[in-house]
N, CA and C of each residue as an Amber inpcrd file, in Angstrom:
protein
   225
   0.8510000  -1.1650000   0.0000000   0.0000000   0.0000000   0.0000000
   0.8990000   1.2310000   0.0000000   0.5020000   2.2340000  -0.7200000
   1.2350000   3.4950000  -0.7650000   0.3340000   4.6040000  -0.2440000
   0.8890000   5.4770000   0.5530000   0.1190000   6.5900000   1.1080000
   0.8630000   7.8870000   0.7960000   0.1420000   8.8320000   0.2530000
   0.7190000  10.1140000  -0.1020000   0.2140000  11.1730000   0.8680000
   1.0960000  11.9770000   1.3990000   0.7420000  12.9920000   2.3920000
   0.1420000  14.2210000   1.7190000  -0.3900000  15.1230000   2.5560000
  -0.9450000  16.3790000   2.0340000   0.0970000  17.1530000   1.2470000
   1.3140000  17.2090000   1.7680000   2.3590000  17.9860000   1.0860000
   2.7260000  17.3710000  -0.2620000   2.5010000  16.0790000  -0.4150000
   2.7590000  15.4330000  -1.6990000   1.5700000  15.5900000  -2.6440000
   0.3590000  15.5450000  -2.1050000  -0.8440000  15.5830000  -2.9430000
  -1.2410000  16.9890000  -3.3720000  -1.1800000  17.9340000  -2.4670000
  -1.6870000  19.2840000  -2.7760000  -1.0530000  19.9230000  -4.0020000
   0.2640000  19.8630000  -4.1770000   0.8400000  20.5210000  -5.3620000
   0.6400000  19.7540000  -6.6660000   0.1490000  18.5490000  -6.6030000
   0.0040000  17.7210000  -7.8000000  -1.1220000  18.2550000  -8.6890000
  -0.8500000  18.4800000  -9.9710000  -1.8820000  19.0030000 -10.8710000
  -3.0030000  17.9980000 -11.1550000  -2.7780000  16.7150000 -10.8930000
  -3.7990000  15.6890000 -11.1470000  -4.5650000  15.3150000  -9.8800000
  -4.3800000  16.0590000  -8.7950000  -4.9830000  15.7130000  -7.5040000
  -6.4910000  15.5690000  -7.5850000  -7.1710000  16.4450000  -8.2720000
  -8.6400000  16.3850000  -8.3340000  -9.1280000  15.1540000  -9.0840000
  -8.2990000  14.5790000  -9.9280000  -8.6600000  13.3500000 -10.6360000
  -8.3690000  12.1190000  -9.7840000  -7.5840000  12.3110000  -8.7500000
  -7.0890000  11.2110000  -7.9490000  -7.8720000  11.0220000  -6.6420000
  -8.2410000  12.1210000  -5.9960000  -8.9020000  12.0200000  -4.7010000
  -9.9120000  13.1420000  -4.5180000 -10.9470000  12.8370000  -3.7760000
 -11.9240000  13.8710000  -3.4280000 -12.1120000  13.9020000  -1.9140000
 -11.1690000  13.3070000  -1.1880000 -11.2640000  13.2900000   0.2650000
 -11.0500000  14.6830000   0.8280000 -11.6180000  14.9180000   1.9840000
 -11.5110000  16.2350000   2.6090000 -10.0680000  16.5880000   2.9510000
  -9.2860000  15.5870000   3.3330000  -7.9110000  15.8930000   3.7260000
  -6.9240000  15.7950000   2.5590000  -7.4100000  15.4900000   1.3760000
  -6.5860000  15.4290000   0.1710000  -5.4300000  14.4470000   0.2760000
  -5.6310000  13.3680000   1.0010000  -4.6150000  12.3350000   1.1090000
  -5.0520000  11.1600000   0.2430000  -4.1330000  10.5890000  -0.4680000
  -4.4310000   9.4830000  -1.3770000  -3.7370000   8.2260000  -0.8820000
  -4.4930000   7.1430000  -0.7550000  -3.9480000   5.8480000  -0.4050000
  -4.2340000   4.9010000  -1.5590000  -3.2140000   4.2230000  -2.0200000
  -3.3510000   3.3220000  -3.1550000  -2.9420000   1.9270000  -2.7150000
  -3.8170000   0.9590000  -2.9760000  -3.5040000  -0.4300000  -2.6470000
  -3.0880000  -1.1900000  -3.8860000  -2.1750000  -2.0980000  -3.7070000
  -1.7080000  -2.9350000  -4.8020000  -2.0250000  -4.3800000  -4.4560000
  -2.8840000  -5.0390000  -5.2600000  -3.2460000  -6.4190000  -4.9490000
  -2.0460000  -7.3520000  -5.1550000  -2.0810000  -8.5180000  -4.5240000
  -1.0210000  -9.5000000  -4.7740000  -0.9740000  -9.8540000  -6.2560000
   0.1810000 -10.2380000  -6.7280000   0.3730000 -10.5280000  -8.1510000
  -0.6220000 -11.5730000  -8.6580000  -0.8930000 -12.6170000  -7.8560000
  -1.8170000 -13.6640000  -8.2860000  -3.2080000 -13.0980000  -8.5390000
  -3.6690000 -12.2110000  -7.6640000  -4.9870000 -11.6030000  -7.8360000
  -5.0040000 -10.6820000  -9.0470000  -3.9580000  -9.9100000  -9.2210000
  -3.8750000  -9.0090000 -10.3830000  -3.9060000  -9.8100000 -11.6810000
  -3.1310000 -10.9010000 -11.7250000  -3.1050000 -11.7360000 -12.9240000
  -4.4750000 -12.3510000 -13.1980000  -5.1600000 -12.7970000 -12.1460000
  -6.5010000 -13.3560000 -12.2880000  -7.4770000 -12.3010000 -12.8190000
  -7.4110000 -11.0890000 -12.2590000  -8.2930000 -10.0060000 -12.7190000
  -8.0580000  -9.7050000 -14.1990000  -6.8070000  -9.6410000 -14.6070000
  -6.5000000  -9.3630000 -16.0110000  -7.0270000 -10.4700000 -16.9200000
  -6.8600000 -11.7330000 -16.4950000  -7.3380000 -12.8500000 -17.2970000
  -8.8600000 -12.8300000 -17.4210000  -9.5570000 -12.5730000 -16.3120000
 -11.0210000 -12.5550000 -16.3270000 -11.5350000 -11.3820000 -17.1570000
 -10.9280000 -10.2210000 -17.0210000 -11.3620000  -9.0580000 -17.8090000
 -11.1630000  -9.2900000 -19.2970000 -10.0710000  -9.9630000 -19.6590000
  -9.8360000 -10.2920000 -21.0690000 -10.8910000 -11.2740000 -21.5610000
 -11.1810000 -12.2920000 -20.7490000 -12.1970000 -13.2890000 -21.1110000
 -13.5650000 -12.6390000 -21.2990000 -13.8800000 -11.6270000 -20.4980000
 -15.1830000 -10.9720000 -20.5700000 -15.3940000 -10.2150000 -21.8790000
 -14.3620000 -10.0570000 -22.6530000 -14.4850000  -9.3680000 -23.9360000
 -14.7940000 -10.3320000 -25.0830000 -14.7920000 -11.6310000 -24.8120000
 -15.0240000 -12.6110000 -25.8800000 -16.5150000 -12.7670000 -26.1730000
 -16.8610000 -13.0910000 -27.4170000 -18.2750000 -13.3120000 -27.7630000
 -18.8960000 -14.4570000 -26.9580000 -18.1100000 -15.5010000 -26.6680000
 -18.6270000 -16.6370000 -25.9050000 -19.0420000 -16.2080000 -24.5070000
 -18.2060000 -15.4310000 -23.8550000 -18.5220000 -14.9720000 -22.4940000
 -19.7490000 -14.0710000 -22.5220000 -19.8080000 -13.1790000 -23.4920000
 -20.9410000 -12.2500000 -23.5870000 -22.2520000 -12.9940000 -23.8320000
 -22.1900000 -14.0680000 -24.6090000 -23.4010000 -14.8590000 -24.8550000
 -23.8650000 -15.5500000 -23.5730000 -22.9200000 -16.1350000 -22.8280000
 -23.2820000 -16.7830000 -21.5590000 -23.8260000 -15.7520000 -20.5720000
 -23.2360000 -14.5810000 -20.5390000 -23.6840000 -13.5600000 -19.5950000
 -25.0710000 -13.0350000 -19.9650000 -25.3740000 -12.9650000 -21.2340000
 -26.6940000 -12.4900000 -21.6600000 -27.7950000 -13.3780000 -21.0890000
 -27.5610000 -14.6910000 -21.0670000 -28.5370000 -15.6210000 -20.4910000
 -28.6620000 -15.3600000 -18.9920000 -27.5300000 -15.2640000 -18.3250000
 -27.5380000 -15.0210000 -16.8780000 -28.2330000 -13.7010000 -16.5600000
 -27.9420000 -12.6840000 -17.3370000 -28.5320000 -11.3710000 -17.1080000
 -30.0530000 -11.4310000 -17.2100000 -30.5580000 -12.1590000 -18.1890000
 -32.0060000 -12.2970000 -18.3470000 -32.6430000 -13.0140000 -17.1730000
 -31.9850000 -14.0700000 -16.7040000 -32.5040000 -14.8180000 -15.5520000
 -32.4940000 -13.9310000 -14.3120000 -31.3930000 -13.2230000 -14.0740000
 -31.3100000 -12.3510000 -12.8960000 -32.3640000 -11.2480000 -12.9430000
 -32.6210000 -10.7400000 -14.1180000 -33.6310000  -9.7040000 -14.2680000
 -35.0140000 -10.2280000 -13.8910000 -35.3390000 -11.4350000 -14.3560000
 -36.6390000 -12.0150000 -14.0490000 -36.7640000 -12.3110000 -12.5540000
 -35.7090000 -12.8470000 -11.9520000 -35.7230000 -13.1240000 -10.5080000
 -35.9270000 -11.8180000  -9.7390000 -35.2710000 -10.7720000 -10.1640000
 -35.4180000  -9.4710000  -9.5040000 -36.8560000  -8.9650000  -9.6150000
 -37.4600000  -9.1280000 -10.7670000 -38.8420000  -8.6800000 -10.9460000
 -39.8000000  -9.4630000 -10.0470000 -39.6030000 -10.7780000  -9.9550000
 -40.4340000 -11.5940000  -9.0600000 -40.2210000 -11.1890000  -7.6090000
 -38.9570000 -10.9800000  -7.2350000 -38.6190000 -10.6350000  -5.8610000
 -39.2560000  -9.3120000  -5.4330000 -39.3280000  -8.3800000  -6.3430000
 -39.8460000  -7.0520000  -6.0080000 -41.3140000  -6.8720000  -6.4070000
 -41.9710000  -7.9660000  -6.6950000 -43.4140000  -7.9160000  -6.9110000
 -43.8620000  -7.3510000  -8.2370000 -43.0370000  -7.3880000  -9.2530000
 -43.4230000  -6.8430000 -10.5390000 -44.5660000  -7.6300000 -11.1810000
 -44.7130000  -8.9110000 -10.7950000 -45.7220000  -9.7360000 -11.4140000
 -46.9150000  -9.9980000 -10.4910000 -46.9260000  -9.3580000  -9.3380000
 -48.0320000  -9.5910000  -8.4050000 -49.2290000  -8.7320000  -8.7990000
 -50.3990000  -9.1820000  -8.3950000 -51.6110000  -8.4180000  -8.7320000
 -52.3680000  -8.0690000  -7.5020000
């Protein structure tokens, strides 16, 4: 984890893009390499037509379950 102090953050021209905290301090976490590699692999897979087709089915099912759960079909 990296933490930047007020004296480091305030003069930075990109500060407003980086943090909106009241004290203008930025803390950045770095995941373990294994997690980062997994995230990159999954994000790449999510761009494939096969993944998008499988997700479209799941999305439709989740939408219907949500409608039933919130009474969209009740009378």
